[in-house]
């Protein structure tokens, strides 16, 4: 039966090797230094950087205070061991946006009547729709954009007609409310994209997933701000 210190050190050493493999330069950097370097370019390491730095301190306490090969003064708690092993698994096999967020995405042409997405909003309780002109992406239609459009109609005292098309509403959307990403994007990279937009005062409504992140490719899935709240 392995002791907690043995399990912890085994997992720590495996993570340390992964960090060194990720470093392009400074492969002789310490564990803590490697974490501080890599968190600027790796979303998963950034997510767990505080934990990893604490693990480095605990590792030093175990190794430097070991009396002999069979006894360590510092024995990590079960939850610490479980946590480092979980992080090790995530680093060795990170989760990607596909298949996690693979789903059918309701799309429309900009010449479609507005009644079509409104019907989906009512029946499916969905509120974000990629809009195309042929195969060219035009923007993301949302409930907020529709509300802005309705408010402008009210101000102009115009009467609503059943023949309004999506292209009449799309100008009322924020042009930067969506972004395309590749199917092999790590989930925490997707989380970072939402956080990055928020920090700049811009709301990202959805990430649209295609094979290579090209807007002209077939949509494989969609990630909304609500999805991100469930993971982060």
mmCIF file of C-alpha atoms in Angstrom:
data_model
loop_
_atom_site.group_PDB
_atom_site.id
_atom_site.type_symbol
_atom_site.label_atom_id
_atom_site.label_comp_id
_atom_site.label_asym_id
_atom_site.label_seq_id
_atom_site.Cartn_x
_atom_site.Cartn_y
_atom_site.Cartn_z
ATOM 1 C CA UNK A 1 0.000 0.000 0.000
ATOM 2 C CA UNK A 2 1.505 3.313 -1.129
ATOM 3 C CA UNK A 3 1.643 6.144 1.387
ATOM 4 C CA UNK A 4 0.208 9.551 0.499
ATOM 5 C CA UNK A 5 3.705 11.018 0.270
ATOM 6 C CA UNK A 6 4.690 8.345 -2.275
ATOM 7 C CA UNK A 7 1.593 8.970 -4.408
ATOM 8 C CA UNK A 8 2.097 12.732 -4.169
ATOM 9 C CA UNK A 9 5.764 12.623 -5.193
ATOM 10 C CA UNK A 10 5.059 10.233 -8.071
ATOM 11 C CA UNK A 11 2.373 12.531 -9.456
ATOM 12 C CA UNK A 12 4.518 15.629 -8.825
ATOM 13 C CA UNK A 13 7.450 14.118 -10.746
ATOM 14 C CA UNK A 14 5.211 13.257 -13.697
ATOM 15 C CA UNK A 15 3.846 16.810 -13.794
ATOM 16 C CA UNK A 16 7.382 18.209 -13.578
ATOM 17 C CA UNK A 17 8.378 16.126 -16.618
ATOM 18 C CA UNK A 18 5.328 17.405 -18.542
ATOM 19 C CA UNK A 19 6.235 21.001 -17.688
ATOM 20 C CA UNK A 20 9.803 20.525 -18.913
ATOM 21 C CA UNK A 21 8.498 18.956 -22.143
ATOM 22 C CA UNK A 22 6.329 22.029 -22.696
ATOM 23 C CA UNK A 23 9.185 24.484 -22.199
ATOM 24 C CA UNK A 24 10.864 25.525 -25.443
ATOM 25 C CA UNK A 25 13.770 27.177 -23.651
ATOM 26 C CA UNK A 26 14.944 27.092 -20.044
ATOM 27 C CA UNK A 27 14.319 23.363 -19.718
ATOM 28 C CA UNK A 28 16.492 23.401 -16.606
ATOM 29 C CA UNK A 29 14.090 25.806 -14.873
ATOM 30 C CA UNK A 30 12.757 24.816 -11.476
ATOM 31 C CA UNK A 31 9.201 23.489 -11.143
ATOM 32 C CA UNK A 32 7.900 26.832 -9.814
ATOM 33 C CA UNK A 33 9.726 28.827 -12.497
ATOM 34 C CA UNK A 34 8.318 26.534 -15.189
ATOM 35 C CA UNK A 35 4.778 27.091 -13.878
ATOM 36 C CA UNK A 36 5.256 30.882 -13.898
ATOM 37 C CA UNK A 37 6.595 30.814 -17.470
ATOM 38 C CA UNK A 38 4.015 28.420 -18.913
ATOM 39 C CA UNK A 39 0.927 29.969 -17.320
ATOM 40 C CA UNK A 40 1.310 32.885 -19.762
ATOM 41 C CA UNK A 41 0.755 30.596 -22.752
ATOM 42 C CA UNK A 42 -1.035 27.530 -21.413
ATOM 43 C CA UNK A 43 -4.600 28.019 -20.185
ATOM 44 C CA UNK A 44 -4.688 24.756 -18.233
ATOM 45 C CA UNK A 45 -1.504 25.561 -16.312
ATOM 46 C CA UNK A 46 -2.812 29.073 -15.716
ATOM 47 C CA UNK A 47 -6.013 27.563 -14.285
ATOM 48 C CA UNK A 48 -4.058 25.450 -11.793
ATOM 49 C CA UNK A 49 -0.991 27.652 -11.288
ATOM 50 C CA UNK A 50 -1.749 28.482 -7.637
ATOM 51 C CA UNK A 51 -2.234 24.795 -6.809
ATOM 52 C CA UNK A 52 0.940 23.812 -8.646
ATOM 53 C CA UNK A 53 3.013 26.411 -6.804
ATOM 54 C CA UNK A 54 1.647 25.159 -3.482
ATOM 55 C CA UNK A 55 2.477 21.602 -4.527
ATOM 56 C CA UNK A 56 6.079 22.716 -5.132
ATOM 57 C CA UNK A 57 6.326 23.975 -1.543
ATOM 58 C CA UNK A 58 4.810 20.774 -0.177
ATOM 59 C CA UNK A 59 7.159 18.671 -2.279
ATOM 60 C CA UNK A 60 10.157 20.523 -0.819
ATOM 61 C CA UNK A 61 8.834 19.983 2.699
ATOM 62 C CA UNK A 62 8.467 16.243 2.079
ATOM 63 C CA UNK A 63 11.824 15.718 0.371
ATOM 64 C CA UNK A 64 13.968 17.976 2.559
ATOM 65 C CA UNK A 65 12.512 16.725 5.842
ATOM 66 C CA UNK A 66 12.616 13.031 5.019
ATOM 67 C CA UNK A 67 14.366 11.097 7.780
ATOM 68 C CA UNK A 68 14.984 7.936 5.760
ATOM 69 C CA UNK A 69 13.692 6.148 2.651
ATOM 70 C CA UNK A 70 10.645 4.789 4.452
ATOM 71 C CA UNK A 71 9.557 7.767 6.555
ATOM 72 C CA UNK A 72 8.510 11.292 5.602
ATOM 73 C CA UNK A 73 7.681 13.909 8.233
ATOM 74 C CA UNK A 74 5.116 15.627 5.960
ATOM 75 C CA UNK A 75 2.297 13.318 4.820
ATOM 76 C CA UNK A 76 -0.189 15.059 2.471
ATOM 77 C CA UNK A 77 -3.910 14.810 3.235
ATOM 78 C CA UNK A 78 -6.033 12.560 1.024
ATOM 79 C CA UNK A 79 -7.694 15.530 -0.718
ATOM 80 C CA UNK A 80 -4.280 16.986 -1.652
ATOM 81 C CA UNK A 81 -3.182 13.707 -3.206
ATOM 82 C CA UNK A 82 -6.456 13.353 -5.077
ATOM 83 C CA UNK A 83 -6.159 16.919 -6.340
ATOM 84 C CA UNK A 84 -2.616 16.582 -7.694
ATOM 85 C CA UNK A 85 -3.539 13.285 -9.361
ATOM 86 C CA UNK A 86 -6.572 14.915 -10.975
ATOM 87 C CA UNK A 87 -4.451 17.804 -12.280
ATOM 88 C CA UNK A 88 -1.890 15.319 -13.588
ATOM 89 C CA UNK A 89 -4.621 13.511 -15.544
ATOM 90 C CA UNK A 90 -5.908 16.769 -17.013
ATOM 91 C CA UNK A 91 -2.433 17.864 -18.061
ATOM 92 C CA UNK A 92 -1.653 14.503 -19.660
ATOM 93 C CA UNK A 93 -5.016 14.283 -21.456
ATOM 94 C CA UNK A 94 -6.597 17.765 -21.654
ATOM 95 C CA UNK A 95 -10.276 18.013 -22.591
ATOM 96 C CA UNK A 96 -11.019 19.724 -25.892
ATOM 97 C CA UNK A 97 -14.069 21.688 -26.996
ATOM 98 C CA UNK A 98 -14.971 18.815 -29.323
ATOM 99 C CA UNK A 99 -16.545 16.433 -28.375
ATOM 100 C CA UNK A 100 -17.475 18.238 -25.122
ATOM 101 C CA UNK A 101 -19.531 20.941 -26.873
ATOM 102 C CA UNK A 102 -20.423 19.088 -30.049
ATOM 103 C CA UNK A 103 -24.070 19.722 -30.904
ATOM 104 C CA UNK A 104 -26.416 20.689 -33.673
ATOM 105 C CA UNK A 105 -26.268 24.441 -34.237
ATOM 106 C CA UNK A 106 -29.318 26.269 -35.597
ATOM 107 C CA UNK A 107 -28.112 28.544 -38.406
ATOM 108 C CA UNK A 108 -30.008 30.862 -40.744
ATOM 109 C CA UNK A 109 -29.485 32.807 -43.928
ATOM 110 C CA UNK A 110 -29.626 36.589 -43.563
ATOM 111 C CA UNK A 111 -32.539 36.646 -46.050
ATOM 112 C CA UNK A 112 -34.635 34.301 -43.888
ATOM 113 C CA UNK A 113 -37.670 35.873 -42.267
ATOM 114 C CA UNK A 114 -37.174 36.832 -38.632
ATOM 115 C CA UNK A 115 -40.078 34.550 -37.730
ATOM 116 C CA UNK A 116 -37.791 31.507 -38.235
ATOM 117 C CA UNK A 117 -35.312 32.183 -35.387
ATOM 118 C CA UNK A 118 -38.173 33.545 -33.255
ATOM 119 C CA UNK A 119 -39.897 30.173 -33.577
ATOM 120 C CA UNK A 120 -36.721 28.377 -32.437
ATOM 121 C CA UNK A 121 -36.368 30.791 -29.501
ATOM 122 C CA UNK A 122 -39.925 29.928 -28.457
ATOM 123 C CA UNK A 123 -39.789 26.172 -29.030
ATOM 124 C CA UNK A 124 -36.180 25.285 -28.178
ATOM 125 C CA UNK A 125 -35.351 28.032 -25.668
ATOM 126 C CA UNK A 126 -32.204 28.869 -27.657
ATOM 127 C CA UNK A 127 -31.104 32.444 -28.196
ATOM 128 C CA UNK A 128 -27.909 32.539 -30.286
ATOM 129 C CA UNK A 129 -27.868 31.853 -34.022
ATOM 130 C CA UNK A 130 -24.985 32.082 -36.520
ATOM 131 C CA UNK A 131 -26.159 33.947 -39.640
ATOM 132 C CA UNK A 132 -24.782 33.383 -43.146
ATOM 133 C CA UNK A 133 -25.046 34.831 -46.607
ATOM 134 C CA UNK A 134 -24.537 31.719 -48.662
ATOM 135 C CA UNK A 135 -21.478 30.207 -46.947
ATOM 136 C CA UNK A 136 -20.113 33.531 -45.683
ATOM 137 C CA UNK A 137 -20.549 34.221 -41.981
ATOM 138 C CA UNK A 138 -22.393 37.480 -41.309
ATOM 139 C CA UNK A 139 -22.674 37.561 -37.524
ATOM 140 C CA UNK A 140 -24.383 36.152 -34.474
ATOM 141 C CA UNK A 141 -28.070 36.909 -33.917
ATOM 142 C CA UNK A 142 -29.085 37.096 -30.243
ATOM 143 C CA UNK A 143 -32.124 38.025 -28.191
ATOM 144 C CA UNK A 144 -30.293 41.197 -27.154
ATOM 145 C CA UNK A 145 -29.904 42.274 -30.792
ATOM 146 C CA UNK A 146 -33.559 41.552 -31.483
ATOM 147 C CA UNK A 147 -34.523 43.624 -28.427
ATOM 148 C CA UNK A 148 -32.320 46.518 -29.616
ATOM 149 C CA UNK A 149 -33.954 46.329 -33.033
ATOM 150 C CA UNK A 150 -37.472 46.328 -31.534
ATOM 151 C CA UNK A 151 -36.566 49.359 -29.395
ATOM 152 C CA UNK A 152 -35.399 51.231 -32.506
ATOM 153 C CA UNK A 153 -38.677 50.361 -34.242
ATOM 154 C CA UNK A 154 -40.596 51.805 -31.318
ATOM 155 C CA UNK A 155 -38.587 55.039 -31.434
ATOM 156 C CA UNK A 156 -39.252 55.402 -35.156
ATOM 157 C CA UNK A 157 -42.908 54.493 -34.601
ATOM 158 C CA UNK A 158 -42.705 51.878 -37.324
ATOM 159 C CA UNK A 159 -45.189 49.041 -37.517
ATOM 160 C CA UNK A 160 -43.984 45.481 -37.293
ATOM 161 C CA UNK A 161 -44.447 43.367 -40.407
ATOM 162 C CA UNK A 162 -44.198 39.602 -40.748
ATOM 163 C CA UNK A 163 -41.874 39.996 -43.732
ATOM 164 C CA UNK A 164 -38.880 41.431 -41.828
ATOM 165 C CA UNK A 165 -35.693 39.539 -42.576
ATOM 166 C CA UNK A 166 -32.784 38.676 -40.314
ATOM 167 C CA UNK A 167 -30.543 41.117 -42.201
ATOM 168 C CA UNK A 168 -32.818 43.920 -40.935
ATOM 169 C CA UNK A 169 -31.914 42.998 -37.346
ATOM 170 C CA UNK A 170 -28.241 42.021 -37.639
ATOM 171 C CA UNK A 171 -26.917 45.635 -37.708
ATOM 172 C CA UNK A 172 -28.175 45.962 -34.119
ATOM 173 C CA UNK A 173 -25.768 43.268 -32.925
ATOM 174 C CA UNK A 174 -22.262 43.852 -31.602
ATOM 175 C CA UNK A 175 -19.954 42.778 -34.425
ATOM 176 C CA UNK A 176 -17.497 41.297 -31.907
ATOM 177 C CA UNK A 177 -20.001 39.159 -30.011
ATOM 178 C CA UNK A 178 -18.727 35.878 -31.492
ATOM 179 C CA UNK A 179 -15.499 34.170 -32.441
ATOM 180 C CA UNK A 180 -14.507 30.989 -34.263
ATOM 181 C CA UNK A 181 -12.223 28.387 -32.676
ATOM 182 C CA UNK A 182 -10.785 25.048 -33.821
ATOM 183 C CA UNK A 183 -12.127 21.722 -32.576
ATOM 184 C CA UNK A 184 -8.820 20.914 -30.817
ATOM 185 C CA UNK A 185 -8.969 24.025 -28.601
ATOM 186 C CA UNK A 186 -8.574 23.062 -24.935
ATOM 187 C CA UNK A 187 -11.619 23.856 -22.808
ATOM 188 C CA UNK A 188 -9.688 26.202 -20.508
ATOM 189 C CA UNK A 189 -8.441 28.130 -23.551
ATOM 190 C CA UNK A 190 -12.099 28.701 -24.420
ATOM 191 C CA UNK A 191 -12.755 29.877 -20.863
ATOM 192 C CA UNK A 192 -9.833 32.310 -21.178
ATOM 193 C CA UNK A 193 -11.281 33.800 -24.384
ATOM 194 C CA UNK A 194 -14.495 34.715 -22.565
ATOM 195 C CA UNK A 195 -12.517 36.189 -19.652
ATOM 196 C CA UNK A 196 -10.253 38.124 -22.030
ATOM 197 C CA UNK A 197 -13.218 39.791 -23.750
ATOM 198 C CA UNK A 198 -14.856 40.613 -20.417
ATOM 199 C CA UNK A 199 -11.634 42.225 -19.107
ATOM 200 C CA UNK A 200 -11.666 44.498 -22.158
ATOM 201 C CA UNK A 201 -15.285 45.503 -21.534
ATOM 202 C CA UNK A 202 -16.618 43.486 -24.472
ATOM 203 C CA UNK A 203 -19.162 40.710 -24.012
ATOM 204 C CA UNK A 204 -18.491 37.542 -25.961
ATOM 205 C CA UNK A 205 -21.817 35.791 -26.550
ATOM 206 C CA UNK A 206 -20.556 32.592 -28.156
ATOM 207 C CA UNK A 207 -17.609 30.653 -29.523
ATOM 208 C CA UNK A 208 -18.377 28.850 -32.763
ATOM 209 C CA UNK A 209 -16.484 25.616 -33.343
ATOM 210 C CA UNK A 210 -15.286 24.342 -36.718
ATOM 211 C CA UNK A 211 -12.541 21.872 -37.637
ATOM 212 C CA UNK A 212 -9.786 24.469 -38.037
ATOM 213 C CA UNK A 213 -11.541 27.575 -36.666
ATOM 214 C CA UNK A 214 -12.350 28.794 -40.190
ATOM 215 C CA UNK A 215 -15.748 30.557 -40.531
ATOM 216 C CA UNK A 216 -16.335 28.920 -43.929
ATOM 217 C CA UNK A 217 -16.164 25.402 -42.440
ATOM 218 C CA UNK A 218 -19.119 23.378 -41.195
ATOM 219 C CA UNK A 219 -20.164 24.226 -37.652
ATOM 220 C CA UNK A 220 -19.479 21.426 -35.178
ATOM 221 C CA UNK A 221 -20.704 23.064 -31.997
ATOM 222 C CA UNK A 222 -21.223 26.234 -30.008
ATOM 223 C CA UNK A 223 -20.125 27.445 -26.548
ATOM 224 C CA UNK A 224 -22.124 30.185 -24.856
ATOM 225 C CA UNK A 225 -21.390 32.312 -21.821
ATOM 226 C CA UNK A 226 -23.809 30.103 -19.856
ATOM 227 C CA UNK A 227 -21.754 27.015 -20.733
ATOM 228 C CA UNK A 228 -18.640 28.755 -19.419
ATOM 229 C CA UNK A 229 -20.320 29.563 -16.103
ATOM 230 C CA UNK A 230 -20.861 25.835 -15.576
ATOM 231 C CA UNK A 231 -17.171 24.977 -16.065
ATOM 232 C CA UNK A 232 -15.351 27.923 -14.474
#
